[in-house]
Amino acid sequence: MIPKLLAEAIGTFFLVLAVGLGSFYSEAMAPVAIGFTLMVMAYAGGPVSGAHFNPAITLAAWIRGSLPAREVAPYVGVQFAAALVAALLVYKFSGVPIWIGAGEGVSTIKMLVGEITWTFALAFVILNVATVKAAAGNSYSGLAIGGTVLAGAFVMGPITGGAFNPAVGLAPAVFAMLIGRDVPPHAWVYLVGPVLGAAAAALAFKQMHPDE
């Protein structure tokens, strides 16, 4: 269990670090940095933990049946802990707390639907390229996962902020609260949206792969 949790902590840490620093120092190229970071971490951590780096993906994996129930809470715990450490480091580098935010004038319902939609895509891709028997040992899973997030950051980022991950969306906001800063009122979207999207993807996967 320790190797799995360590892999999840490392992958989540670098993902959140890429989101925070990429958005602060190189906003235009941030989606590329985030997508490539997730890709390489998925290749590194996939054989050990399944490379979730995302509580919503952990939920989807459990619903799908590829993760035992007893491992869900430890996975989610280390993902959030690693995300908080990354948020601290982003703050130390940049001097300001960084969190995910919606585009100007975007309504909460649009944010919620956007997070549901692209988290569905991410979970659907991960379940199909990283958990099915026919795809076991493939060399493309990391590229598919990183590419999905890269595309989502470009397509949905201007609308929702492009979290698709409660650790990415909530941990920086929680860190900001811990140091006495205001937390965006829409922060709850980054929990509800990804959870609903990932759960829907897992249910769709089970309908498509009844033998799995």
PDB file of C-alpha atoms in Angstrom:
ATOM      1  CA  MET A   1       0.000   0.000   0.000  1.00  0.00           C
ATOM      2  CA  ILE A   2       2.850   2.415   0.810  1.00  0.00           C
ATOM      3  CA  PRO A   3       4.265   2.344  -2.759  1.00  0.00           C
ATOM      4  CA  LYS A   4       0.801   3.119  -4.165  1.00  0.00           C
ATOM      5  CA  LEU A   5       0.260   6.043  -1.821  1.00  0.00           C
ATOM      6  CA  LEU A   6       3.732   7.403  -2.499  1.00  0.00           C
ATOM      7  CA  ALA A   7       3.101   7.253  -6.243  1.00  0.00           C
ATOM      8  CA  GLU A   8      -0.219   9.058  -5.799  1.00  0.00           C
ATOM      9  CA  ALA A   9       1.367  11.727  -3.608  1.00  0.00           C
ATOM     10  CA  ILE A  10       4.218  12.423  -6.024  1.00  0.00           C
ATOM     11  CA  GLY A  11       2.002  12.545  -9.094  1.00  0.00           C
ATOM     12  CA  THR A  12      -0.617  14.778  -7.482  1.00  0.00           C
ATOM     13  CA  PHE A  13       2.041  17.105  -6.094  1.00  0.00           C
ATOM     14  CA  PHE A  14       3.633  17.748  -9.477  1.00  0.00           C
ATOM     15  CA  LEU A  15       0.269  18.084 -11.191  1.00  0.00           C
ATOM     16  CA  VAL A  16      -0.898  20.799  -8.780  1.00  0.00           C
ATOM     17  CA  LEU A  17       2.513  22.464  -8.914  1.00  0.00           C
ATOM     18  CA  ALA A  18       2.291  22.615 -12.706  1.00  0.00           C
ATOM     19  CA  VAL A  19      -1.215  24.072 -12.515  1.00  0.00           C
ATOM     20  CA  GLY A  20      -0.232  26.754 -10.016  1.00  0.00           C
ATOM     21  CA  LEU A  21       3.113  27.842 -11.411  1.00  0.00           C
ATOM     22  CA  GLY A  22       2.077  27.418 -15.033  1.00  0.00           C
ATOM     23  CA  SER A  23      -0.975  29.610 -14.523  1.00  0.00           C
ATOM     24  CA  PHE A  24       1.072  32.274 -12.742  1.00  0.00           C
ATOM     25  CA  TYR A  25       4.222  32.466 -14.851  1.00  0.00           C
ATOM     26  CA  SER A  26       3.127  31.287 -18.290  1.00  0.00           C
ATOM     27  CA  GLU A  27      -0.633  31.413 -18.596  1.00  0.00           C
ATOM     28  CA  ALA A  28      -0.740  30.928 -22.366  1.00  0.00           C
ATOM     29  CA  MET A  29       1.340  27.746 -22.225  1.00  0.00           C
ATOM     30  CA  ALA A  30      -0.012  26.461 -18.918  1.00  0.00           C
ATOM     31  CA  PRO A  31      -2.270  23.814 -20.570  1.00  0.00           C
ATOM     32  CA  VAL A  32       0.770  22.320 -22.312  1.00  0.00           C
ATOM     33  CA  ALA A  33       2.791  22.203 -19.099  1.00  0.00           C
ATOM     34  CA  ILE A  34      -0.116  20.678 -17.194  1.00  0.00           C
ATOM     35  CA  GLY A  35      -0.891  18.082 -19.861  1.00  0.00           C
ATOM     36  CA  PHE A  36       2.729  16.999 -20.216  1.00  0.00           C
ATOM     37  CA  THR A  37       3.234  16.863 -16.459  1.00  0.00           C
ATOM     38  CA  LEU A  38       0.238  14.581 -16.095  1.00  0.00           C
ATOM     39  CA  MET A  39       1.430  12.467 -19.015  1.00  0.00           C
ATOM     40  CA  VAL A  40       4.903  11.785 -17.628  1.00  0.00           C
ATOM     41  CA  MET A  41       3.602  11.226 -14.108  1.00  0.00           C
ATOM     42  CA  ALA A  42       1.003   8.800 -15.467  1.00  0.00           C
ATOM     43  CA  TYR A  43       3.761   6.824 -17.159  1.00  0.00           C
ATOM     44  CA  ALA A  44       5.820   6.862 -13.956  1.00  0.00           C
ATOM     45  CA  GLY A  45       3.058   6.109 -11.471  1.00  0.00           C
ATOM     46  CA  GLY A  46       0.653   4.063 -13.549  1.00  0.00           C
ATOM     47  CA  PRO A  47       2.321   0.673 -12.996  1.00  0.00           C
ATOM     48  CA  VAL A  48       2.372   1.293  -9.239  1.00  0.00           C
ATOM     49  CA  SER A  49      -0.889   2.983  -8.261  1.00  0.00           C
ATOM     50  CA  GLY A  50      -2.902   3.343 -11.446  1.00  0.00           C
ATOM     51  CA  ALA A  51      -1.909   7.039 -11.602  1.00  0.00           C
ATOM     52  CA  HIS A  52      -5.165   8.569 -10.433  1.00  0.00           C
ATOM     53  CA  PHE A  53      -3.748  11.804  -8.933  1.00  0.00           C
ATOM     54  CA  ASN A  54      -7.379  12.852  -8.630  1.00  0.00           C
ATOM     55  CA  PRO A  55     -10.041  11.932  -6.039  1.00  0.00           C
ATOM     56  CA  ALA A  56     -12.701  11.869  -8.768  1.00  0.00           C
ATOM     57  CA  ILE A  57     -10.716   9.287 -10.737  1.00  0.00           C
ATOM     58  CA  THR A  58     -10.265   7.242  -7.579  1.00  0.00           C
ATOM     59  CA  LEU A  59     -14.046   7.280  -7.173  1.00  0.00           C
ATOM     60  CA  ALA A  60     -14.504   6.207 -10.796  1.00  0.00           C
ATOM     61  CA  ALA A  61     -12.000   3.383 -10.387  1.00  0.00           C
ATOM     62  CA  TRP A  62     -13.857   2.134  -7.311  1.00  0.00           C
ATOM     63  CA  ILE A  63     -17.248   2.250  -9.061  1.00  0.00           C
ATOM     64  CA  ARG A  64     -15.733   0.505 -12.072  1.00  0.00           C
ATOM     65  CA  GLY A  65     -14.321  -2.209  -9.807  1.00  0.00           C
ATOM     66  CA  SER A  66     -10.606  -1.708 -10.375  1.00  0.00           C
ATOM     67  CA  LEU A  67      -9.874  -0.303  -6.904  1.00  0.00           C
ATOM     68  CA  PRO A  68     -10.797  -1.982  -3.591  1.00  0.00           C
ATOM     69  CA  ALA A  69     -13.037   0.053  -1.299  1.00  0.00           C
ATOM     70  CA  ARG A  70     -10.432  -0.066   1.476  1.00  0.00           C
ATOM     71  CA  GLU A  71      -7.985   1.903  -0.694  1.00  0.00           C
ATOM     72  CA  VAL A  72     -10.321   4.774  -1.611  1.00  0.00           C
ATOM     73  CA  ALA A  73      -9.899   6.851   1.565  1.00  0.00           C
ATOM     74  CA  PRO A  74      -6.075   6.503   1.702  1.00  0.00           C
ATOM     75  CA  TYR A  75      -5.793   7.453  -1.976  1.00  0.00           C
ATOM     76  CA  VAL A  76      -7.987  10.528  -1.529  1.00  0.00           C
ATOM     77  CA  GLY A  77      -6.185  11.509   1.670  1.00  0.00           C
ATOM     78  CA  VAL A  78      -2.708  11.516   0.133  1.00  0.00           C
ATOM     79  CA  GLN A  79      -3.961  13.262  -2.997  1.00  0.00           C
ATOM     80  CA  PHE A  80      -5.337  16.168  -0.979  1.00  0.00           C
ATOM     81  CA  ALA A  81      -2.285  16.270   1.300  1.00  0.00           C
ATOM     82  CA  ALA A  82       0.075  16.403  -1.677  1.00  0.00           C
ATOM     83  CA  ALA A  83      -2.049  19.093  -3.308  1.00  0.00           C
ATOM     84  CA  LEU A  84      -1.856  21.239  -0.168  1.00  0.00           C
ATOM     85  CA  VAL A  85       1.946  20.907  -0.081  1.00  0.00           C
ATOM     86  CA  ALA A  86       2.083  21.916  -3.744  1.00  0.00           C
ATOM     87  CA  ALA A  87      -0.164  24.908  -3.022  1.00  0.00           C
ATOM     88  CA  LEU A  88       2.249  25.966  -0.278  1.00  0.00           C
ATOM     89  CA  LEU A  89       5.188  25.756  -2.659  1.00  0.00           C
ATOM     90  CA  VAL A  90       3.317  27.727  -5.332  1.00  0.00           C
ATOM     91  CA  TYR A  91       2.695  30.416  -2.702  1.00  0.00           C
ATOM     92  CA  LYS A  92       6.362  30.496  -1.711  1.00  0.00           C
ATOM     93  CA  PHE A  93       7.479  30.803  -5.341  1.00  0.00           C
ATOM     94  CA  SER A  94       4.877  33.300  -6.522  1.00  0.00           C
ATOM     95  CA  GLY A  95       4.103  35.227  -3.358  1.00  0.00           C
ATOM     96  CA  VAL A  96       0.342  34.873  -3.844  1.00  0.00           C
ATOM     97  CA  PRO A  97      -2.086  32.000  -3.212  1.00  0.00           C
ATOM     98  CA  ILE A  98      -3.233  30.501  -6.484  1.00  0.00           C
ATOM     99  CA  TRP A  99      -6.574  28.837  -7.062  1.00  0.00           C
ATOM    100  CA  ILE A 100      -8.658  27.786 -10.018  1.00  0.00           C
ATOM    101  CA  GLY A 101     -11.248  30.318 -11.148  1.00  0.00           C
ATOM    102  CA  ALA A 102     -13.935  30.699 -13.788  1.00  0.00           C
ATOM    103  CA  GLY A 103     -13.791  32.954 -16.802  1.00  0.00           C
ATOM    104  CA  GLU A 104     -15.140  36.461 -16.462  1.00  0.00           C
ATOM    105  CA  GLY A 105     -18.930  36.546 -16.419  1.00  0.00           C
ATOM    106  CA  VAL A 106     -19.314  32.758 -16.425  1.00  0.00           C
ATOM    107  CA  SER A 107     -22.281  31.582 -14.367  1.00  0.00           C
ATOM    108  CA  THR A 108     -22.024  28.930 -11.691  1.00  0.00           C
ATOM    109  CA  ILE A 109     -24.240  26.545 -13.649  1.00  0.00           C
ATOM    110  CA  LYS A 110     -21.964  26.817 -16.690  1.00  0.00           C
ATOM    111  CA  MET A 111     -18.973  26.098 -14.474  1.00  0.00           C
ATOM    112  CA  LEU A 112     -20.687  23.068 -12.982  1.00  0.00           C
ATOM    113  CA  VAL A 113     -21.753  21.633 -16.334  1.00  0.00           C
ATOM    114  CA  GLY A 114     -18.291  22.261 -17.767  1.00  0.00           C
ATOM    115  CA  GLU A 115     -16.552  20.466 -14.903  1.00  0.00           C
ATOM    116  CA  ILE A 116     -18.976  17.550 -15.132  1.00  0.00           C
ATOM    117  CA  THR A 117     -18.503  17.278 -18.894  1.00  0.00           C
ATOM    118  CA  TRP A 118     -14.733  17.253 -19.105  1.00  0.00           C
ATOM    119  CA  THR A 119     -14.235  15.179 -15.967  1.00  0.00           C
ATOM    120  CA  PHE A 120     -16.493  12.628 -17.639  1.00  0.00           C
ATOM    121  CA  ALA A 121     -14.146  12.679 -20.639  1.00  0.00           C
ATOM    122  CA  LEU A 122     -11.055  12.307 -18.452  1.00  0.00           C
ATOM    123  CA  ALA A 123     -12.461   9.460 -16.364  1.00  0.00           C
ATOM    124  CA  PHE A 124     -13.850   7.734 -19.452  1.00  0.00           C
ATOM    125  CA  VAL A 125     -10.455   7.838 -21.150  1.00  0.00           C
ATOM    126  CA  ILE A 126      -8.564   6.644 -18.062  1.00  0.00           C
ATOM    127  CA  LEU A 127     -10.902   3.723 -17.448  1.00  0.00           C
ATOM    128  CA  ASN A 128     -10.673   2.629 -21.077  1.00  0.00           C
ATOM    129  CA  VAL A 129      -6.925   2.978 -21.595  1.00  0.00           C
ATOM    130  CA  ALA A 130      -5.653   2.024 -18.151  1.00  0.00           C
ATOM    131  CA  THR A 131      -8.040  -0.528 -16.625  1.00  0.00           C
ATOM    132  CA  VAL A 132      -9.370  -2.827 -19.357  1.00  0.00           C
ATOM    133  CA  LYS A 133      -7.747  -6.189 -19.999  1.00  0.00           C
ATOM    134  CA  ALA A 134      -7.357  -5.522 -23.729  1.00  0.00           C
ATOM    135  CA  ALA A 135      -5.267  -2.418 -23.001  1.00  0.00           C
ATOM    136  CA  ALA A 136      -3.025  -3.985 -20.370  1.00  0.00           C
ATOM    137  CA  GLY A 137       0.635  -3.067 -20.819  1.00  0.00           C
ATOM    138  CA  ASN A 138      -0.026  -0.551 -23.578  1.00  0.00           C
ATOM    139  CA  SER A 139       2.382   2.288 -24.333  1.00  0.00           C
ATOM    140  CA  TYR A 140      -0.190   4.989 -25.024  1.00  0.00           C
ATOM    141  CA  SER A 141      -2.133   5.396 -21.772  1.00  0.00           C
ATOM    142  CA  GLY A 142      -0.047   8.284 -20.431  1.00  0.00           C
ATOM    143  CA  LEU A 143      -0.281  10.134 -23.719  1.00  0.00           C
ATOM    144  CA  ALA A 144      -4.066   9.649 -23.851  1.00  0.00           C
ATOM    145  CA  ILE A 145      -4.537  10.841 -20.256  1.00  0.00           C
ATOM    146  CA  GLY A 146      -2.248  13.846 -20.555  1.00  0.00           C
ATOM    147  CA  GLY A 147      -3.750  14.728 -23.917  1.00  0.00           C
ATOM    148  CA  THR A 148      -7.260  14.715 -22.493  1.00  0.00           C
ATOM    149  CA  VAL A 149      -6.292  17.182 -19.770  1.00  0.00           C
ATOM    150  CA  LEU A 150      -4.324  19.328 -22.223  1.00  0.00           C
ATOM    151  CA  ALA A 151      -7.330  19.544 -24.534  1.00  0.00           C
ATOM    152  CA  GLY A 152      -9.656  20.201 -21.609  1.00  0.00           C
ATOM    153  CA  ALA A 153      -7.462  23.020 -20.326  1.00  0.00           C
ATOM    154  CA  PHE A 154      -7.651  24.740 -23.708  1.00  0.00           C
ATOM    155  CA  VAL A 155     -11.323  24.017 -24.384  1.00  0.00           C
ATOM    156  CA  MET A 156     -12.899  24.271 -20.947  1.00  0.00           C
ATOM    157  CA  GLY A 157     -10.260  26.245 -19.063  1.00  0.00           C
ATOM    158  CA  PRO A 158     -11.573  29.663 -20.131  1.00  0.00           C
ATOM    159  CA  ILE A 159     -15.030  28.660 -18.883  1.00  0.00           C
ATOM    160  CA  THR A 160     -14.475  26.717 -15.656  1.00  0.00           C
ATOM    161  CA  GLY A 161     -10.794  27.193 -14.894  1.00  0.00           C
ATOM    162  CA  GLY A 162     -10.172  23.621 -16.021  1.00  0.00           C
ATOM    163  CA  ALA A 163      -9.753  21.688 -12.773  1.00  0.00           C
ATOM    164  CA  PHE A 164     -11.521  18.357 -13.498  1.00  0.00           C
ATOM    165  CA  ASN A 165     -10.041  17.304 -10.167  1.00  0.00           C
ATOM    166  CA  PRO A 166     -11.125  18.123  -6.584  1.00  0.00           C
ATOM    167  CA  ALA A 167      -7.496  18.162  -5.425  1.00  0.00           C
ATOM    168  CA  VAL A 168      -6.576  20.720  -8.088  1.00  0.00           C
ATOM    169  CA  GLY A 169      -9.702  22.803  -7.595  1.00  0.00           C
ATOM    170  CA  LEU A 170     -10.086  22.732  -3.818  1.00  0.00           C
ATOM    171  CA  ALA A 171      -6.664  22.327  -2.206  1.00  0.00           C
ATOM    172  CA  PRO A 172      -5.307  25.744  -3.305  1.00  0.00           C
ATOM    173  CA  ALA A 173      -8.531  27.380  -2.107  1.00  0.00           C
ATOM    174  CA  VAL A 174      -8.256  25.590   1.233  1.00  0.00           C
ATOM    175  CA  PHE A 175      -4.646  26.721   1.528  1.00  0.00           C
ATOM    176  CA  ALA A 176      -5.711  30.301   0.825  1.00  0.00           C
ATOM    177  CA  MET A 177      -8.290  30.015   3.599  1.00  0.00           C
ATOM    178  CA  LEU A 178      -5.651  28.671   6.000  1.00  0.00           C
ATOM    179  CA  ILE A 179      -3.507  31.774   5.481  1.00  0.00           C
ATOM    180  CA  GLY A 180      -6.465  34.071   5.968  1.00  0.00           C
ATOM    181  CA  ARG A 181      -7.422  34.863   2.374  1.00  0.00           C
ATOM    182  CA  ASP A 182     -10.917  34.833   0.948  1.00  0.00           C
ATOM    183  CA  VAL A 183     -12.052  31.662  -0.795  1.00  0.00           C
ATOM    184  CA  PRO A 184     -14.054  31.957  -4.036  1.00  0.00           C
ATOM    185  CA  PRO A 185     -17.756  31.218  -3.439  1.00  0.00           C
ATOM    186  CA  HIS A 186     -17.788  28.820  -6.383  1.00  0.00           C
ATOM    187  CA  ALA A 187     -15.104  26.522  -4.918  1.00  0.00           C
ATOM    188  CA  TRP A 188     -17.718  23.821  -4.257  1.00  0.00           C
ATOM    189  CA  VAL A 189     -18.110  23.375  -8.017  1.00  0.00           C
ATOM    190  CA  TYR A 190     -14.677  21.726  -8.133  1.00  0.00           C
ATOM    191  CA  LEU A 191     -15.895  19.005  -5.816  1.00  0.00           C
ATOM    192  CA  VAL A 192     -19.420  18.407  -7.087  1.00  0.00           C
ATOM    193  CA  GLY A 193     -18.657  18.709 -10.808  1.00  0.00           C
ATOM    194  CA  PRO A 194     -15.743  16.251 -10.974  1.00  0.00           C
ATOM    195  CA  VAL A 195     -17.470  13.744  -8.686  1.00  0.00           C
ATOM    196  CA  LEU A 196     -20.624  13.710 -10.826  1.00  0.00           C
ATOM    197  CA  GLY A 197     -18.659  13.544 -14.082  1.00  0.00           C
ATOM    198  CA  ALA A 198     -16.409  10.722 -12.892  1.00  0.00           C
ATOM    199  CA  ALA A 199     -19.298   8.697 -11.480  1.00  0.00           C
ATOM    200  CA  ALA A 200     -21.221   9.044 -14.737  1.00  0.00           C
ATOM    201  CA  ALA A 201     -18.171   7.921 -16.720  1.00  0.00           C
ATOM    202  CA  ALA A 202     -17.744   4.848 -14.523  1.00  0.00           C
ATOM    203  CA  LEU A 203     -21.390   3.888 -14.992  1.00  0.00           C
ATOM    204  CA  ALA A 204     -21.085   4.374 -18.760  1.00  0.00           C
ATOM    205  CA  PHE A 205     -17.931   2.249 -18.763  1.00  0.00           C
ATOM    206  CA  LYS A 206     -19.717  -0.592 -16.975  1.00  0.00           C
ATOM    207  CA  GLN A 207     -22.473  -0.536 -19.586  1.00  0.00           C
ATOM    208  CA  MET A 208     -19.911  -0.640 -22.409  1.00  0.00           C
ATOM    209  CA  HIS A 209     -17.771  -3.351 -20.815  1.00  0.00           C
ATOM    210  CA  PRO A 210     -20.108  -5.728 -18.983  1.00  0.00           C
ATOM    211  CA  ASP A 211     -17.469  -8.479 -19.040  1.00  0.00           C
ATOM    212  CA  GLU A 212     -14.948  -6.296 -17.220  1.00  0.00           C
TER     213      GLU A 212
END
